[in-house]
CSV table of N, CA and C in Angstrom, one decimal:
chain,number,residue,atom,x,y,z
A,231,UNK,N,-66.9,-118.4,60.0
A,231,UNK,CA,-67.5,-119.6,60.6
A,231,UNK,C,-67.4,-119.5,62.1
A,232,UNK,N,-68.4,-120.0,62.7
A,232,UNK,CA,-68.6,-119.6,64.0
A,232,UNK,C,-67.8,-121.0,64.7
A,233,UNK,N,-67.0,-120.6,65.8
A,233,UNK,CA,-66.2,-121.8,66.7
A,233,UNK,C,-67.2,-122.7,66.9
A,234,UNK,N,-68.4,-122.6,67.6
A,234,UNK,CA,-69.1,-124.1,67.4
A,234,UNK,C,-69.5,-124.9,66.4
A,235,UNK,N,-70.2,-124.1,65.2
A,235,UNK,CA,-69.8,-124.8,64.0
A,235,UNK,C,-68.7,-125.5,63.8
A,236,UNK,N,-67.4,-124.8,63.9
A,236,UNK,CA,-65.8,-125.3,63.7
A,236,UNK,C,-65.7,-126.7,64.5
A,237,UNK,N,-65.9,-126.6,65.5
A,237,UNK,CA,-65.7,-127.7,66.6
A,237,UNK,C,-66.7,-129.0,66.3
A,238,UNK,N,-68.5,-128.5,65.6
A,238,UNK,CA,-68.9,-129.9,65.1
A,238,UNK,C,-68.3,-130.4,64.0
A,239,UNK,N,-67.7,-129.5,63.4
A,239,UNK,CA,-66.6,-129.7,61.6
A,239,UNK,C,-65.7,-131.0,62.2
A,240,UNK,N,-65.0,-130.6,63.8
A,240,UNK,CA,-63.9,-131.4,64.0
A,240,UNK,C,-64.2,-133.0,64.1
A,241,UNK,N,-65.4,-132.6,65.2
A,241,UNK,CA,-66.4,-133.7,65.8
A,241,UNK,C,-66.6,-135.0,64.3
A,242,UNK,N,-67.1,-134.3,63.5
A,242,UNK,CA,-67.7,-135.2,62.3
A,242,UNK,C,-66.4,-135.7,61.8
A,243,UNK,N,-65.3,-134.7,61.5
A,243,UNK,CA,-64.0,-135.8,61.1
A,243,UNK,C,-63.4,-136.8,62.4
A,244,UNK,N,-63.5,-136.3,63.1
A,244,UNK,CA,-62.9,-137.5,64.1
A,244,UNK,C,-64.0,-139.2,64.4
A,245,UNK,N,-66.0,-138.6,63.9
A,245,UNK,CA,-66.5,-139.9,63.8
A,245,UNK,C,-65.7,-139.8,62.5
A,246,UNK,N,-65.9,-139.6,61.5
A,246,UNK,CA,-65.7,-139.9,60.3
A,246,UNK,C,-63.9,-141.2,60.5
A,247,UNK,N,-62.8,-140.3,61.1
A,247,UNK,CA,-62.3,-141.6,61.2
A,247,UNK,C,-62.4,-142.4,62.0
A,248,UNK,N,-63.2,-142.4,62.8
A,248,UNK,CA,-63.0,-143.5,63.8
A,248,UNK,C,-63.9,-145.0,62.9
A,249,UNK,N,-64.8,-144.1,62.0
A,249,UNK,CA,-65.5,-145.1,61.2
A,249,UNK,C,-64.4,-145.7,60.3
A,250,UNK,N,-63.4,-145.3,59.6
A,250,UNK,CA,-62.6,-145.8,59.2
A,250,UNK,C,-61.4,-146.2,59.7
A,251,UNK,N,-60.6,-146.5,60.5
A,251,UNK,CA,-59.8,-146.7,61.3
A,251,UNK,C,-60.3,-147.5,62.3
A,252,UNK,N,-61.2,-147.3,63.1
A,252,UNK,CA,-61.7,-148.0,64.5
A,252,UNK,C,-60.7,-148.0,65.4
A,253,UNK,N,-60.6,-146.6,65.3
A,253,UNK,CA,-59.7,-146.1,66.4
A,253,UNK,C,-61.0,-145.5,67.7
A,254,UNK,N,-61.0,-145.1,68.5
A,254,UNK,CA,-61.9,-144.6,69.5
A,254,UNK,C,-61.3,-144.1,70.9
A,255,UNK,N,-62.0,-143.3,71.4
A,255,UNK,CA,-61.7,-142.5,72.6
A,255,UNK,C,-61.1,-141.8,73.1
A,256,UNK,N,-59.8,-141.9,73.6
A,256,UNK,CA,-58.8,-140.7,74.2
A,256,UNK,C,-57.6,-141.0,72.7
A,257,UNK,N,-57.6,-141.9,72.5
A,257,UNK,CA,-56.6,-142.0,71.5
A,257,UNK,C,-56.9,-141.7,70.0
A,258,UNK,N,-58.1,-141.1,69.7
A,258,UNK,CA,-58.7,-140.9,68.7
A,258,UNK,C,-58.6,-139.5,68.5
A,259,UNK,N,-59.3,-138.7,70.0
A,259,UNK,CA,-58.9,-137.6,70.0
A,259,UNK,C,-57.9,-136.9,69.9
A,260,UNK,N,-56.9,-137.5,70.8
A,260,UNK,CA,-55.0,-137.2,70.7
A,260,UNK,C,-54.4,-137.3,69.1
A,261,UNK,N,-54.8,-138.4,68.4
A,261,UNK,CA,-54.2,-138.2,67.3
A,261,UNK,C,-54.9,-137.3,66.4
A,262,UNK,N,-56.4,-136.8,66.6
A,262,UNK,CA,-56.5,-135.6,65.6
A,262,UNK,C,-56.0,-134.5,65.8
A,263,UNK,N,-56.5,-134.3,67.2
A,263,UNK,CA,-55.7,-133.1,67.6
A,263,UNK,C,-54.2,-132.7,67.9
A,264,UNK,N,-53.6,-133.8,67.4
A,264,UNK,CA,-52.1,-133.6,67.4
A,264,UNK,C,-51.3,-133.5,66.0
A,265,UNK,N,-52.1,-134.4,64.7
A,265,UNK,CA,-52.4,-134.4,63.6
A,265,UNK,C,-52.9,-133.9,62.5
A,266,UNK,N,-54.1,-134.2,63.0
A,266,UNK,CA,-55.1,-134.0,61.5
A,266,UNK,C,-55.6,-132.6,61.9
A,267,UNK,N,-55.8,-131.6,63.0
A,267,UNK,CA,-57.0,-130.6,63.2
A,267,UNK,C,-56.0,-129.2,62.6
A,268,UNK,N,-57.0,-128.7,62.5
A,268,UNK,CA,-56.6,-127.2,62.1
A,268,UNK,C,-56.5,-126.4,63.8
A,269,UNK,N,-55.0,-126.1,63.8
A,269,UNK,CA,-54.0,-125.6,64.5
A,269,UNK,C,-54.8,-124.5,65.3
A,270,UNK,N,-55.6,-123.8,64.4
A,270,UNK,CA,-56.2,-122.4,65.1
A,270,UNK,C,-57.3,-122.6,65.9
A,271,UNK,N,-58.2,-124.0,66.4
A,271,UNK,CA,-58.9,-124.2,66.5
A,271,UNK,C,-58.6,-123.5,68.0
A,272,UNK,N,-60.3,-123.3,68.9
A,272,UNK,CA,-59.9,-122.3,70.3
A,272,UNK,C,-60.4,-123.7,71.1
A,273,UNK,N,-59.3,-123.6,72.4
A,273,UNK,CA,-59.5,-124.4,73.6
A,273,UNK,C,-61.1,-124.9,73.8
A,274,UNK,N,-61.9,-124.2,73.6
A,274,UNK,CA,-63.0,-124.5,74.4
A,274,UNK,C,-64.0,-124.7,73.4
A,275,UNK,N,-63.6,-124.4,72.3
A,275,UNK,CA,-64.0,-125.5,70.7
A,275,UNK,C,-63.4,-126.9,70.7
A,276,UNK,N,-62.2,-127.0,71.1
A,276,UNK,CA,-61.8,-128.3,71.0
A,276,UNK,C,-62.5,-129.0,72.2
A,277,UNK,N,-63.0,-128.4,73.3
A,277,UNK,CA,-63.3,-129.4,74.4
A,277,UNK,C,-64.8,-130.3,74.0
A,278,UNK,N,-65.1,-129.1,72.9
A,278,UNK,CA,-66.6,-129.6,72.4
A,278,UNK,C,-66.3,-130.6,71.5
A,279,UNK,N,-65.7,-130.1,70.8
A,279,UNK,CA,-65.8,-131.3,69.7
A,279,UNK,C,-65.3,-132.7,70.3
A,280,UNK,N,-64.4,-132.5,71.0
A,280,UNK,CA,-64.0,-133.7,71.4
A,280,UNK,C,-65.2,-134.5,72.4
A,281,UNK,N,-66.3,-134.1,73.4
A,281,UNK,CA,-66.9,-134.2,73.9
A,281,UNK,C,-68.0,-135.1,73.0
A,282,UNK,N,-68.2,-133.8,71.8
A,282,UNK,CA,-69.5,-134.1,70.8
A,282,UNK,C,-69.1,-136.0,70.4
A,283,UNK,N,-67.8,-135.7,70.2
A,283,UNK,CA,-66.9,-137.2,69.1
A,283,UNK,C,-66.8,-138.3,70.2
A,284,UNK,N,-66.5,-137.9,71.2
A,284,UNK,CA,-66.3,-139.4,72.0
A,284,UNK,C,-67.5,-139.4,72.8
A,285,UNK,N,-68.6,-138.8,73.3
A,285,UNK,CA,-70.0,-139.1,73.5
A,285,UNK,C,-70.5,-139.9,72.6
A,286,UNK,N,-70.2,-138.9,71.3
A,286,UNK,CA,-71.5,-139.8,70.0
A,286,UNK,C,-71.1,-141.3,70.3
A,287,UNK,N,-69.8,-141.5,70.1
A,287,UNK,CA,-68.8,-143.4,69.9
A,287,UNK,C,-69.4,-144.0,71.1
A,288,UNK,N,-69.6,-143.3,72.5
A,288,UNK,CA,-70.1,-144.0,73.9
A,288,UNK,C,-71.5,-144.2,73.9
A,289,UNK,N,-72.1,-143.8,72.9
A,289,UNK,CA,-73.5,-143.8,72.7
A,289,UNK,C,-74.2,-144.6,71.9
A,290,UNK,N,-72.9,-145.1,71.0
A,290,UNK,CA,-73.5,-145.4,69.6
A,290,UNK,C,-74.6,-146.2,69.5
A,291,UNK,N,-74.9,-147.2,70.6
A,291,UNK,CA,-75.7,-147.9,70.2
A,291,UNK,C,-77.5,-146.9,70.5
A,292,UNK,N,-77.5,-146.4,70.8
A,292,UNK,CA,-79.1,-145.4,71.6
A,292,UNK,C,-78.9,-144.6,70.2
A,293,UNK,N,-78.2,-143.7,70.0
A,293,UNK,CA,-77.6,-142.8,68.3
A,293,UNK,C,-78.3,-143.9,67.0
A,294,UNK,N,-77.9,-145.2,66.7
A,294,UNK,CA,-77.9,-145.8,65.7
A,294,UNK,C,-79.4,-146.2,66.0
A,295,UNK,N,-79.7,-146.9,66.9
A,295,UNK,CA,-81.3,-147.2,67.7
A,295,UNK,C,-82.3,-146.1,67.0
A,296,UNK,N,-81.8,-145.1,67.3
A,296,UNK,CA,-82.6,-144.0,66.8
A,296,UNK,C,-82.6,-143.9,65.3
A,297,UNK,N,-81.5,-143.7,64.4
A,297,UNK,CA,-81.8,-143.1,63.1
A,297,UNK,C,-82.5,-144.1,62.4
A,298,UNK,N,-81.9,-145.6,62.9
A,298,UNK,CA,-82.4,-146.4,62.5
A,298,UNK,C,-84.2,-146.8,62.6
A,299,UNK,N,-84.4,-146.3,63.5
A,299,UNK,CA,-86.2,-146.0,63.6
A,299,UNK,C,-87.1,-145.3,62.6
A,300,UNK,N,-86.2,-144.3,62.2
A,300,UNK,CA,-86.7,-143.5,61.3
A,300,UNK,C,-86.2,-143.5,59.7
A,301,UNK,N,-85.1,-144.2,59.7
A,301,UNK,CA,-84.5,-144.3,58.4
A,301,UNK,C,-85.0,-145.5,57.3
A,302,UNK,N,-86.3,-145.2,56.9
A,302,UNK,CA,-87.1,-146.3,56.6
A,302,UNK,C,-86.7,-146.7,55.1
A,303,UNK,N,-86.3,-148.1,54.9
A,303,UNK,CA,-85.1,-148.9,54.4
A,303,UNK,C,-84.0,-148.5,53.6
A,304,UNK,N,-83.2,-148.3,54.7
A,304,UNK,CA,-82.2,-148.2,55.2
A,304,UNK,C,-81.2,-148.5,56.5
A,305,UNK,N,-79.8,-149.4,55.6
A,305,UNK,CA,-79.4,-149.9,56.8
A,305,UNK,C,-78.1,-148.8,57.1
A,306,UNK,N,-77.9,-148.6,57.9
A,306,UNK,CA,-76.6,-147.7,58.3
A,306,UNK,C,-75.6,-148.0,58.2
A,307,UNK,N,-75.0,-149.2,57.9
A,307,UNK,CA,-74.2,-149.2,57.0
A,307,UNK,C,-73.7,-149.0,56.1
A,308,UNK,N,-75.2,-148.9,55.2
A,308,UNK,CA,-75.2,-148.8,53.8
A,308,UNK,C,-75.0,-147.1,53.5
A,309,UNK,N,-75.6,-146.7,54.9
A,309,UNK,CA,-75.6,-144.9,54.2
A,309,UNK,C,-74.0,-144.3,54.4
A,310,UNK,N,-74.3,-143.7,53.2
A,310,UNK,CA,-72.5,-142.5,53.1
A,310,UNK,C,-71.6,-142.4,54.6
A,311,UNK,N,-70.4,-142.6,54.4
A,311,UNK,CA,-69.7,-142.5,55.3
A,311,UNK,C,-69.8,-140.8,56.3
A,312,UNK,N,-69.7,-139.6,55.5
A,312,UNK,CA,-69.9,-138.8,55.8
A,312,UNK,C,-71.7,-138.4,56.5
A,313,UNK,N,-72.4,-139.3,55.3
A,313,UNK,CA,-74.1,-138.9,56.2
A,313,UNK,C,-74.7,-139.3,57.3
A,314,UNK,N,-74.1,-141.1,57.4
A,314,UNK,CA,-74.3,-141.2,58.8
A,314,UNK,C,-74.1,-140.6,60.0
A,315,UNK,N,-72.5,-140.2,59.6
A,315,UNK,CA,-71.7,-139.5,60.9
A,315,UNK,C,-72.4,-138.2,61.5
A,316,UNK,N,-73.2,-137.6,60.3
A,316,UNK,CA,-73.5,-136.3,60.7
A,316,UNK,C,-75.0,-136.3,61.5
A,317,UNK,N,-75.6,-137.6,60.8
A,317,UNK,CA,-76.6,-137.9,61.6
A,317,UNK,C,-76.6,-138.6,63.0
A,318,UNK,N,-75.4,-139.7,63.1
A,318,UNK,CA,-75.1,-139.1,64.4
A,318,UNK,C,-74.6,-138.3,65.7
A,319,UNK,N,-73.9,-137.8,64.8
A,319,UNK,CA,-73.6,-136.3,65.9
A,319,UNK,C,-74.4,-135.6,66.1
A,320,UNK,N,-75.5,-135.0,65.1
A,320,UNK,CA,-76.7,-134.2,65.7
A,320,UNK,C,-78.1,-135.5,66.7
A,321,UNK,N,-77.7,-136.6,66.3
A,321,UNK,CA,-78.6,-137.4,67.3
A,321,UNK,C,-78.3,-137.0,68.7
A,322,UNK,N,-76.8,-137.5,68.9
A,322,UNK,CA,-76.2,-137.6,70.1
A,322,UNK,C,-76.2,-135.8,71.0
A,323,UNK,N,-76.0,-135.1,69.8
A,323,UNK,CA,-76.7,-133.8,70.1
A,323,UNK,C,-77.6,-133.3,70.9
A,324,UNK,N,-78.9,-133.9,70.0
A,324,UNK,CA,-80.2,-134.0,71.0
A,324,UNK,C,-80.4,-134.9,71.8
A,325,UNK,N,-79.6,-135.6,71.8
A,325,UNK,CA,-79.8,-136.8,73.6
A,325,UNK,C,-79.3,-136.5,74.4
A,326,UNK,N,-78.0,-135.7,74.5
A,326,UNK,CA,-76.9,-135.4,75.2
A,326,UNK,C,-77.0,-134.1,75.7
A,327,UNK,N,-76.6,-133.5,74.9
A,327,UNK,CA,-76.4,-131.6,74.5
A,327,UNK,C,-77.8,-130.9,74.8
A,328,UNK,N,-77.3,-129.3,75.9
A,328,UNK,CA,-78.4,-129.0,75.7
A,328,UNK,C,-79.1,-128.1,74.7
A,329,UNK,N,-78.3,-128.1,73.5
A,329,UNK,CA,-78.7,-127.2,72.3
A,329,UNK,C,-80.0,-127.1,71.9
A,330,UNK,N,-80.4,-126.6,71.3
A,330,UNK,CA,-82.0,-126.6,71.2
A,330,UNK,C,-81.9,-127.4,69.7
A,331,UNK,N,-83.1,-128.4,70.0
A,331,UNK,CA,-83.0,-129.3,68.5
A,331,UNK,C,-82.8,-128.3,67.6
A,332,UNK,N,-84.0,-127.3,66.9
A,332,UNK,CA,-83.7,-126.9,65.6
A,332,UNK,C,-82.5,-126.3,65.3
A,333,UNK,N,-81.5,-125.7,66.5
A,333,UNK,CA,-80.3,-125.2,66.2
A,333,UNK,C,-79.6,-126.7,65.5
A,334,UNK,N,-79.5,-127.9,66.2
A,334,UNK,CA,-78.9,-129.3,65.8
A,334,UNK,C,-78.9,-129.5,64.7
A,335,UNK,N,-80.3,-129.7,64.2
A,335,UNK,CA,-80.7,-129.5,62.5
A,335,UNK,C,-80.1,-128.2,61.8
A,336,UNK,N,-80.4,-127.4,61.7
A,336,UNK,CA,-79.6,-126.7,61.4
A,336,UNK,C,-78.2,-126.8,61.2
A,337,UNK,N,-77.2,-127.1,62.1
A,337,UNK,CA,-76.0,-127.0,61.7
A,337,UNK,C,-75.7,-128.1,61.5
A,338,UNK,N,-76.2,-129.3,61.2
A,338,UNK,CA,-76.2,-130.6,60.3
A,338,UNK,C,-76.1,-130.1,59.3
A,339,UNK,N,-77.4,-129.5,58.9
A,339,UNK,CA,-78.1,-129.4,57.2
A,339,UNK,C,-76.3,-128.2,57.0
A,340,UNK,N,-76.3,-127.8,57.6
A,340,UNK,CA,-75.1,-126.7,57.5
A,340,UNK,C,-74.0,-127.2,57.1
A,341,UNK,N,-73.3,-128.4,58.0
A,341,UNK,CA,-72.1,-129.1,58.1
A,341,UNK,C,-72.5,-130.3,56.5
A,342,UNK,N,-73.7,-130.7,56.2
A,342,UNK,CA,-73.8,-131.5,55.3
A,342,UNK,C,-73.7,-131.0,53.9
A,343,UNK,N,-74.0,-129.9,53.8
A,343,UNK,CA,-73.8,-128.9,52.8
A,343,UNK,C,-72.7,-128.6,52.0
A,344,UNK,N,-71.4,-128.4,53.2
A,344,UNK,CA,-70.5,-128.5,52.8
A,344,UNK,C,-69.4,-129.4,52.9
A,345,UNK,N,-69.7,-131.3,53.3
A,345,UNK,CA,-69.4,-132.5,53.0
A,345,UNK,C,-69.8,-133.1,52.5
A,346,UNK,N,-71.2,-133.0,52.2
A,346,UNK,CA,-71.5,-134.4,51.0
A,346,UNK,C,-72.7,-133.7,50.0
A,347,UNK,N,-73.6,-133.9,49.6
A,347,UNK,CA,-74.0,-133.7,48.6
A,347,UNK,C,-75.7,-133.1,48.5
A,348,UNK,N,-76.0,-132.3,48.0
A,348,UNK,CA,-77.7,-132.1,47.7
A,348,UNK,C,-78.8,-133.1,48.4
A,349,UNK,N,-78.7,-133.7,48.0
A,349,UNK,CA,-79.7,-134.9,47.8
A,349,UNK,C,-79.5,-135.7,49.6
A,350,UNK,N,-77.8,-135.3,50.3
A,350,UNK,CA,-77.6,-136.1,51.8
A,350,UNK,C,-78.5,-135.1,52.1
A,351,UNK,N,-78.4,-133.7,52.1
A,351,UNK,CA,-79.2,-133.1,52.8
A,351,UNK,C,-80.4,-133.2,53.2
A,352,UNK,N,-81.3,-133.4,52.3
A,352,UNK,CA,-82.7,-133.7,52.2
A,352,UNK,C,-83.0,-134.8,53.0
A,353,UNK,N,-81.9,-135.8,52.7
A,353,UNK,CA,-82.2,-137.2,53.1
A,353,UNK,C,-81.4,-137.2,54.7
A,354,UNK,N,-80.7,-136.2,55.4
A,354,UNK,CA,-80.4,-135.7,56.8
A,354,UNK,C,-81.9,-135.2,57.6
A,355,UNK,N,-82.1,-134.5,56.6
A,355,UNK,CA,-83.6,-132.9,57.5
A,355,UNK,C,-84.2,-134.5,57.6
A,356,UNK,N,-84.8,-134.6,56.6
A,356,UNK,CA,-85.9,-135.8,56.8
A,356,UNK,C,-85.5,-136.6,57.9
A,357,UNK,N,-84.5,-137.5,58.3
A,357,UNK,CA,-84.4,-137.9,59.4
A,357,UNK,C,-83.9,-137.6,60.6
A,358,UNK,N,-83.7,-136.3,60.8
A,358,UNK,CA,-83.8,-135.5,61.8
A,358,UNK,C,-85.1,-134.8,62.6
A,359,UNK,N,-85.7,-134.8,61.4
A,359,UNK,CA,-86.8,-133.7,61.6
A,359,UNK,C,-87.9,-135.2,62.2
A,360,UNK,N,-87.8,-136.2,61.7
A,360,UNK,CA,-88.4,-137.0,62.3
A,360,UNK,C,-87.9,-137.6,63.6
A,361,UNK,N,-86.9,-137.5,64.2
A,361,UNK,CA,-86.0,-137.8,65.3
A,361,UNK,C,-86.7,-136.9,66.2
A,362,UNK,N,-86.3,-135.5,66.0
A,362,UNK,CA,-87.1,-134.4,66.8
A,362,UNK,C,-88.4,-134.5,67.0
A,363,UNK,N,-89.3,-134.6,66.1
A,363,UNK,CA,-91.1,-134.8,66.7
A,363,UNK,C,-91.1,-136.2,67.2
A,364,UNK,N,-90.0,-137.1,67.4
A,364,UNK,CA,-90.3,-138.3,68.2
A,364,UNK,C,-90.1,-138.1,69.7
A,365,UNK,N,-88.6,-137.1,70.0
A,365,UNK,CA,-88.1,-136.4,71.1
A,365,UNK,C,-89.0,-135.2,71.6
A,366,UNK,N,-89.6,-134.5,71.0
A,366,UNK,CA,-90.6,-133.7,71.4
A,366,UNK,C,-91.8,-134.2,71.6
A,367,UNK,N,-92.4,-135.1,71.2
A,367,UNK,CA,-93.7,-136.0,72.2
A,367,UNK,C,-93.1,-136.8,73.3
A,368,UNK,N,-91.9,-137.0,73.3
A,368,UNK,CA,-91.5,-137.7,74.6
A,368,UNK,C,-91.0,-136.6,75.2
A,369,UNK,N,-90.5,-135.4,75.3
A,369,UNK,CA,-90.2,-134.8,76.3
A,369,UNK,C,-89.9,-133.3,75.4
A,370,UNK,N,-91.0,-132.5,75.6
A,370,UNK,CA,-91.0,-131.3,74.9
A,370,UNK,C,-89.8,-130.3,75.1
A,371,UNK,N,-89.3,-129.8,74.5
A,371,UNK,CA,-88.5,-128.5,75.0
A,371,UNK,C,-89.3,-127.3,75.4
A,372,UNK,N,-88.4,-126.7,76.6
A,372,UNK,CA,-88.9,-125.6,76.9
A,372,UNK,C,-89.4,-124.5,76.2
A,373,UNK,N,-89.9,-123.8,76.5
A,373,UNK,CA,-90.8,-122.6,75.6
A,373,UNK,C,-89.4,-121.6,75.1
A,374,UNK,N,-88.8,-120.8,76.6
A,374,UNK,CA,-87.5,-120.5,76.5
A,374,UNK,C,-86.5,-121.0,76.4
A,375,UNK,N,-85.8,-121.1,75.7
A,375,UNK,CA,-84.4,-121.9,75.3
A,375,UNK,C,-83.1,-120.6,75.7
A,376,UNK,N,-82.6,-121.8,76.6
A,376,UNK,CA,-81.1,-121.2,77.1
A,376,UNK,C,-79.7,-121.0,75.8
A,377,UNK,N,-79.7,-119.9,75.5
A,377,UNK,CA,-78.5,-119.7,74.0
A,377,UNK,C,-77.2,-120.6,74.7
A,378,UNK,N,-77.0,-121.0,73.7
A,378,UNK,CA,-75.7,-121.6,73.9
A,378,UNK,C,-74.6,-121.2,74.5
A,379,UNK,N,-73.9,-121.6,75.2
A,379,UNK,CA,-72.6,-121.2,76.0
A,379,UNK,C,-71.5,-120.7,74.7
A,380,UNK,N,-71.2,-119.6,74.2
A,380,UNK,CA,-71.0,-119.2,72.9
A,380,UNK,C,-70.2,-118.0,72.8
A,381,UNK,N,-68.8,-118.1,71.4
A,381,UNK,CA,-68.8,-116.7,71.7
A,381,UNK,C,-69.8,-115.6,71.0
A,382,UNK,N,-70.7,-116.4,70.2
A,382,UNK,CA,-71.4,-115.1,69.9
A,382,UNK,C,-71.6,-115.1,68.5
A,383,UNK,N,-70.7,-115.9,68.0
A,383,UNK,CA,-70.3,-116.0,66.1
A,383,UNK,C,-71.4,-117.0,65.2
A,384,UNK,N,-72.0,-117.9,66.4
A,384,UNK,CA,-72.7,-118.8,65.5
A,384,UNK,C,-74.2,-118.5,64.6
A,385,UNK,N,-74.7,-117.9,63.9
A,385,UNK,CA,-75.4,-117.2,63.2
A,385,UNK,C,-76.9,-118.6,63.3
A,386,UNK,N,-75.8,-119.4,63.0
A,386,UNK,CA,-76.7,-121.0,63.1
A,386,UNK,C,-77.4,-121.3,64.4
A,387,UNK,N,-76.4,-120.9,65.3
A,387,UNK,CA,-77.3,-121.6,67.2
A,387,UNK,C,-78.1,-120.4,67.6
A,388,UNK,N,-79.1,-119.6,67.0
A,388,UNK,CA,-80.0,-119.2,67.6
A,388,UNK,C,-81.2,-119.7,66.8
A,389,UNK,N,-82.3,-120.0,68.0
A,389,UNK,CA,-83.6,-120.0,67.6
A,389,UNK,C,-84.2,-119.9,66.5
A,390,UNK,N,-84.8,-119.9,65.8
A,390,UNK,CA,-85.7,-119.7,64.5
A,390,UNK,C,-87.0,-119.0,65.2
């Protein structure tokens, strides 16, 4: 598994508890990473994930704004603890980050695969892939896309 994958892995447990705890920010991060993370993780995987995790929480309201546009009836509350979260990390992803959306999608559908179930998946692409052609009539991505600042492992962050 490639360190940026690893690092969104971290990202989604740290929304994941902050959804349950309502813990948030510098103190959120410190106790995972002092705690809960896997030990081997590399410095500059952790700066991401931690970035990905306390952006998404600083954002939340523009993140939820959005899935909620597209998540037609459905309240965000109501969706899975783990499917929201993922949907918004790769929101916050594409508002934030300069990843190129389909890589985002991508390592959602990737990261959702192996946390929740068949059927989240389907119901992630779908409101992703709708998030994206709303973000791409408002502000297209470049033709050439800049690869990720990377060591090279992520099989997932290149282009399609």
């Amino acid at each position: 598994m490639g360190s940026r994958r690893k690092a969104r892995e971290c990202a989604l447990q740290m929304l994941f508890a902050a959804d349950v705890s309502g813990t948030r920010g510098d103190e959120l991060a410190r106790t995972f990473w002092c705690e809960l993370a896997d030990s081997e993780i590399e410095p500059g995987a952790q700066e991401f994930a931690t970035r990905l995790a306390i952006g998404t929480l600083a954002n939340l309201e523009e993140v939820d704004a959005r899935i909620r546009s597209r998540a037609e009836h459905w309240r965000i509350t109501r969706m899975a603890l783990v499917d929201r979260n993922v949907l918004r990390l790769a929101v916050y992803e594409f508002l934030k980050e300069p990843t190129p959306r389909t890589v985002t999608i991508n390592e959602a559908l990737e990261i959702a695969r192996r946390f929740s179930t068949y059927e989240a998946t389907q119901f992630i692409n779908g409101i992703l892939d709708a998030i994206k052609r709303d973000l791409d009539q408002e502000s297209p991505e470049p033709d050439t896309l800049v690869h990720e600042e990377d060591d090279g492992d992520d099989q997932g962050d290149q282009p399609e």
